[in-house]
């Protein structure tokens, strides 16, 4: 289970994968590969920081709950 109080960074790749990184250790914590084309944008929800939103060139918008 990811400690949300921990600082993390979110990235999206040309391979369609959204990755969650630890800022402190610079290690990959988890990744999601639901997109079929390049990730266009990612953002952490302002109200609920456990939610990460991503959009892709495949015209999908996906929300990931990183505590699940």
PDB file of N, CA, C and O in Angstrom, residues 2-37:
ATOM      1  N   UNK A   2       0.594   2.177  -0.861  1.00  0.00           N
ATOM      2  CA  UNK A   2       1.388   3.396  -1.000  1.00  0.00           C
ATOM      3  C   UNK A   2       0.992   4.407   0.055  1.00  0.00           C
ATOM      4  O   UNK A   2      -0.183   4.684   0.251  1.00  0.00           O
ATOM      5  N   UNK A   3       1.980   4.949   0.751  1.00  0.00           N
ATOM      6  CA  UNK A   3       1.741   6.010   1.724  1.00  0.00           C
ATOM      7  C   UNK A   3       1.617   7.325   0.964  1.00  0.00           C
ATOM      8  O   UNK A   3       2.590   7.843   0.440  1.00  0.00           O
ATOM      9  N   UNK A   4       0.400   7.869   0.891  1.00  0.00           N
ATOM     10  CA  UNK A   4       0.142   9.081   0.109  1.00  0.00           C
ATOM     11  C   UNK A   4       0.919  10.265   0.657  1.00  0.00           C
ATOM     12  O   UNK A   4       1.270  11.176  -0.076  1.00  0.00           O
ATOM     13  N   UNK A   5       1.217  10.268   1.952  1.00  0.00           N
ATOM     14  CA  UNK A   5       1.989  11.374   2.526  1.00  0.00           C
ATOM     15  C   UNK A   5       3.408  11.389   1.950  1.00  0.00           C
ATOM     16  O   UNK A   5       4.066  12.413   1.947  1.00  0.00           O
ATOM     17  N   UNK A   6       3.848  10.239   1.436  1.00  0.00           N
ATOM     18  CA  UNK A   6       5.157  10.151   0.811  1.00  0.00           C
ATOM     19  C   UNK A   6       5.137  10.940  -0.495  1.00  0.00           C
ATOM     20  O   UNK A   6       4.152  10.915  -1.220  1.00  0.00           O
ATOM     21  N   UNK A   7       6.190  11.616  -0.787  1.00  0.00           N
ATOM     22  CA  UNK A   7       6.273  12.356  -2.044  1.00  0.00           C
ATOM     23  C   UNK A   7       6.462  11.394  -3.205  1.00  0.00           C
ATOM     24  O   UNK A   7       7.293  10.490  -3.142  1.00  0.00           O
ATOM     25  N   UNK A   8       5.677  11.591  -4.243  1.00  0.00           N
ATOM     26  CA  UNK A   8       5.811  10.764  -5.428  1.00  0.00           C
ATOM     27  C   UNK A   8       5.644  11.620  -6.676  1.00  0.00           C
ATOM     28  O   UNK A   8       5.136  12.733  -6.614  1.00  0.00           O
ATOM     29  N   UNK A   9       6.119  11.095  -7.780  1.00  0.00           N
ATOM     30  CA  UNK A   9       6.015  11.770  -9.062  1.00  0.00           C
ATOM     31  C   UNK A   9       5.305  10.827 -10.028  1.00  0.00           C
ATOM     32  O   UNK A   9       5.469   9.611  -9.937  1.00  0.00           O
ATOM     33  N   UNK A  10       4.545  11.382 -10.930  1.00  0.00           N
ATOM     34  CA  UNK A  10       3.811  10.598 -11.915  1.00  0.00           C
ATOM     35  C   UNK A  10       4.350  10.949 -13.299  1.00  0.00           C
ATOM     36  O   UNK A  10       4.579  12.115 -13.606  1.00  0.00           O
ATOM     37  N   UNK A  11       4.548   9.922 -14.135  1.00  0.00           N
ATOM     38  CA  UNK A  11       4.982  10.171 -15.509  1.00  0.00           C
ATOM     39  C   UNK A  11       4.156   9.319 -16.461  1.00  0.00           C
ATOM     40  O   UNK A  11       3.630   8.281 -16.081  1.00  0.00           O
ATOM     41  N   UNK A  12       4.060   9.787 -17.690  1.00  0.00           N
ATOM     42  CA  UNK A  12       3.363   9.042 -18.734  1.00  0.00           C
ATOM     43  C   UNK A  12       4.281   8.895 -19.924  1.00  0.00           C
ATOM     44  O   UNK A  12       4.972   9.844 -20.293  1.00  0.00           O
ATOM     45  N   UNK A  13       4.298   7.710 -20.509  1.00  0.00           N
ATOM     46  CA  UNK A  13       5.246   7.447 -21.577  1.00  0.00           C
ATOM     47  C   UNK A  13       4.626   7.271 -22.945  1.00  0.00           C
ATOM     48  O   UNK A  13       3.419   7.092 -23.101  1.00  0.00           O
ATOM     49  N   UNK A  14       5.496   7.307 -23.944  1.00  0.00           N
ATOM     50  CA  UNK A  14       5.085   7.067 -25.319  1.00  0.00           C
ATOM     51  C   UNK A  14       4.584   5.639 -25.510  1.00  0.00           C
ATOM     52  O   UNK A  14       3.874   5.343 -26.468  1.00  0.00           O
ATOM     53  N   UNK A  15       4.941   4.769 -24.569  1.00  0.00           N
ATOM     54  CA  UNK A  15       4.507   3.371 -24.625  1.00  0.00           C
ATOM     55  C   UNK A  15       3.111   3.162 -24.032  1.00  0.00           C
ATOM     56  O   UNK A  15       2.626   2.040 -23.954  1.00  0.00           O
ATOM     57  N   UNK A  16       2.456   4.258 -23.581  1.00  0.00           N
ATOM     58  CA  UNK A  16       1.108   4.165 -23.027  1.00  0.00           C
ATOM     59  C   UNK A  16       1.058   3.788 -21.562  1.00  0.00           C
ATOM     60  O   UNK A  16      -0.006   3.513 -21.026  1.00  0.00           O
ATOM     61  N   UNK A  17       2.199   3.793 -20.897  1.00  0.00           N
ATOM     62  CA  UNK A  17       2.263   3.384 -19.498  1.00  0.00           C
ATOM     63  C   UNK A  17       2.367   4.604 -18.589  1.00  0.00           C
ATOM     64  O   UNK A  17       3.155   5.516 -18.839  1.00  0.00           O
ATOM     65  N   UNK A  18       1.554   4.608 -17.520  1.00  0.00           N
ATOM     66  CA  UNK A  18       1.617   5.629 -16.473  1.00  0.00           C
ATOM     67  C   UNK A  18       2.435   5.030 -15.339  1.00  0.00           C
ATOM     68  O   UNK A  18       2.142   3.924 -14.873  1.00  0.00           O
ATOM     69  N   UNK A  19       3.463   5.768 -14.900  1.00  0.00           N
ATOM     70  CA  UNK A  19       4.354   5.259 -13.854  1.00  0.00           C
ATOM     71  C   UNK A  19       4.332   6.173 -12.638  1.00  0.00           C
ATOM     72  O   UNK A  19       4.278   7.386 -12.775  1.00  0.00           O
ATOM     73  N   UNK A  20       4.405   5.558 -11.468  1.00  0.00           N
ATOM     74  CA  UNK A  20       4.461   6.273 -10.191  1.00  0.00           C
ATOM     75  C   UNK A  20       5.852   6.035  -9.613  1.00  0.00           C
ATOM     76  O   UNK A  20       6.265   4.886  -9.428  1.00  0.00           O
ATOM     77  N   UNK A  21       6.564   7.137  -9.315  1.00  0.00           N
ATOM     78  CA  UNK A  21       7.949   7.081  -8.844  1.00  0.00           C
ATOM     79  C   UNK A  21       8.067   7.669  -7.444  1.00  0.00           C
ATOM     80  O   UNK A  21       7.405   8.645  -7.121  1.00  0.00           O
ATOM     81  N   UNK A  22       8.938   7.117  -6.644  1.00  0.00           N
ATOM     82  CA  UNK A  22       9.266   7.689  -5.341  1.00  0.00           C
ATOM     83  C   UNK A  22      10.281   8.810  -5.570  1.00  0.00           C
ATOM     84  O   UNK A  22      11.316   8.590  -6.203  1.00  0.00           O
ATOM     85  N   UNK A  23       9.979   9.995  -5.072  1.00  0.00           N
ATOM     86  CA  UNK A  23      10.939  11.098  -5.203  1.00  0.00           C
ATOM     87  C   UNK A  23      12.133  10.853  -4.291  1.00  0.00           C
ATOM     88  O   UNK A  23      13.269  11.127  -4.659  1.00  0.00           O
ATOM     89  N   UNK A  24      11.876  10.310  -3.123  1.00  0.00           N
ATOM     90  CA  UNK A  24      12.937  10.095  -2.136  1.00  0.00           C
ATOM     91  C   UNK A  24      13.961   9.064  -2.607  1.00  0.00           C
ATOM     92  O   UNK A  24      15.161   9.303  -2.548  1.00  0.00           O
ATOM     93  N   UNK A  25      13.488   7.921  -3.126  1.00  0.00           N
ATOM     94  CA  UNK A  25      14.405   6.839  -3.514  1.00  0.00           C
ATOM     95  C   UNK A  25      14.644   6.759  -5.012  1.00  0.00           C
ATOM     96  O   UNK A  25      15.507   6.013  -5.458  1.00  0.00           O
ATOM     97  N   UNK A  26      13.832   7.496  -5.797  1.00  0.00           N
ATOM     98  CA  UNK A  26      13.905   7.469  -7.263  1.00  0.00           C
ATOM     99  C   UNK A  26      13.607   6.091  -7.845  1.00  0.00           C
ATOM    100  O   UNK A  26      14.024   5.755  -8.946  1.00  0.00           O
ATOM    101  N   UNK A  27      12.860   5.293  -7.105  1.00  0.00           N
ATOM    102  CA  UNK A  27      12.486   3.959  -7.566  1.00  0.00           C
ATOM    103  C   UNK A  27      11.074   3.958  -8.130  1.00  0.00           C
ATOM    104  O   UNK A  27      10.222   4.727  -7.692  1.00  0.00           O
ATOM    105  N   UNK A  28      10.850   3.053  -9.075  1.00  0.00           N
ATOM    106  CA  UNK A  28       9.515   2.847  -9.621  1.00  0.00           C
ATOM    107  C   UNK A  28       8.676   2.147  -8.570  1.00  0.00           C
ATOM    108  O   UNK A  28       9.058   1.098  -8.041  1.00  0.00           O
ATOM    109  N   UNK A  29       7.518   2.743  -8.230  1.00  0.00           N
ATOM    110  CA  UNK A  29       6.639   2.167  -7.220  1.00  0.00           C
ATOM    111  C   UNK A  29       5.598   1.259  -7.868  1.00  0.00           C
ATOM    112  O   UNK A  29       5.357   0.145  -7.426  1.00  0.00           O
ATOM    113  N   UNK A  30       4.977   1.755  -8.936  1.00  0.00           N
ATOM    114  CA  UNK A  30       3.962   0.972  -9.645  1.00  0.00           C
ATOM    115  C   UNK A  30       3.775   1.549 -11.037  1.00  0.00           C
ATOM    116  O   UNK A  30       4.232   2.658 -11.325  1.00  0.00           O
ATOM    117  N   UNK A  31       3.107   0.792 -11.893  1.00  0.00           N
ATOM    118  CA  UNK A  31       2.797   1.277 -13.229  1.00  0.00           C
ATOM    119  C   UNK A  31       1.475   0.694 -13.703  1.00  0.00           C
ATOM    120  O   UNK A  31       1.057  -0.355 -13.247  1.00  0.00           O
ATOM    121  N   UNK A  32       0.834   1.441 -14.608  1.00  0.00           N
ATOM    122  CA  UNK A  32      -0.454   1.055 -15.181  1.00  0.00           C
ATOM    123  C   UNK A  32      -0.326   1.103 -16.696  1.00  0.00           C
ATOM    124  O   UNK A  32       0.208   2.067 -17.237  1.00  0.00           O
ATOM    125  N   UNK A  33      -0.820   0.094 -17.374  1.00  0.00           N
ATOM    126  CA  UNK A  33      -0.646   0.036 -18.834  1.00  0.00           C
ATOM    127  C   UNK A  33      -1.971  -0.133 -19.571  1.00  0.00           C
ATOM    128  O   UNK A  33      -2.070  -0.920 -20.505  1.00  0.00           O
ATOM    129  N   UNK A  34      -2.968   0.631 -19.173  1.00  0.00           N
ATOM    130  CA  UNK A  34      -4.282   0.525 -19.803  1.00  0.00           C
ATOM    131  C   UNK A  34      -4.388   1.279 -21.131  1.00  0.00           C
ATOM    132  O   UNK A  34      -5.249   0.973 -21.935  1.00  0.00           O
ATOM    133  N   UNK A  35      -3.552   2.276 -21.365  1.00  0.00           N
ATOM    134  CA  UNK A  35      -3.615   3.037 -22.612  1.00  0.00           C
ATOM    135  C   UNK A  35      -2.983   2.246 -23.757  1.00  0.00           C
ATOM    136  O   UNK A  35      -2.024   1.507 -23.554  1.00  0.00           O
ATOM    137  N   UNK A  36      -3.523   2.422 -24.963  1.00  0.00           N
ATOM    138  CA  UNK A  36      -2.983   1.713 -26.123  1.00  0.00           C
ATOM    139  C   UNK A  36      -2.081   2.596 -26.982  1.00  0.00           C
ATOM    140  O   UNK A  36      -1.412   2.094 -27.877  1.00  0.00           O
ATOM    141  N   UNK A  37      -2.080   3.906 -26.715  1.00  0.00           N
ATOM    142  CA  UNK A  37      -1.186   4.839 -27.411  1.00  0.00           C
ATOM    143  C   UNK A  37      -0.484   5.707 -26.381  1.00  0.00           C
ATOM    144  O   UNK A  37      -0.710   5.568 -25.180  1.00  0.00           O
TER     145      UNK A  37
END
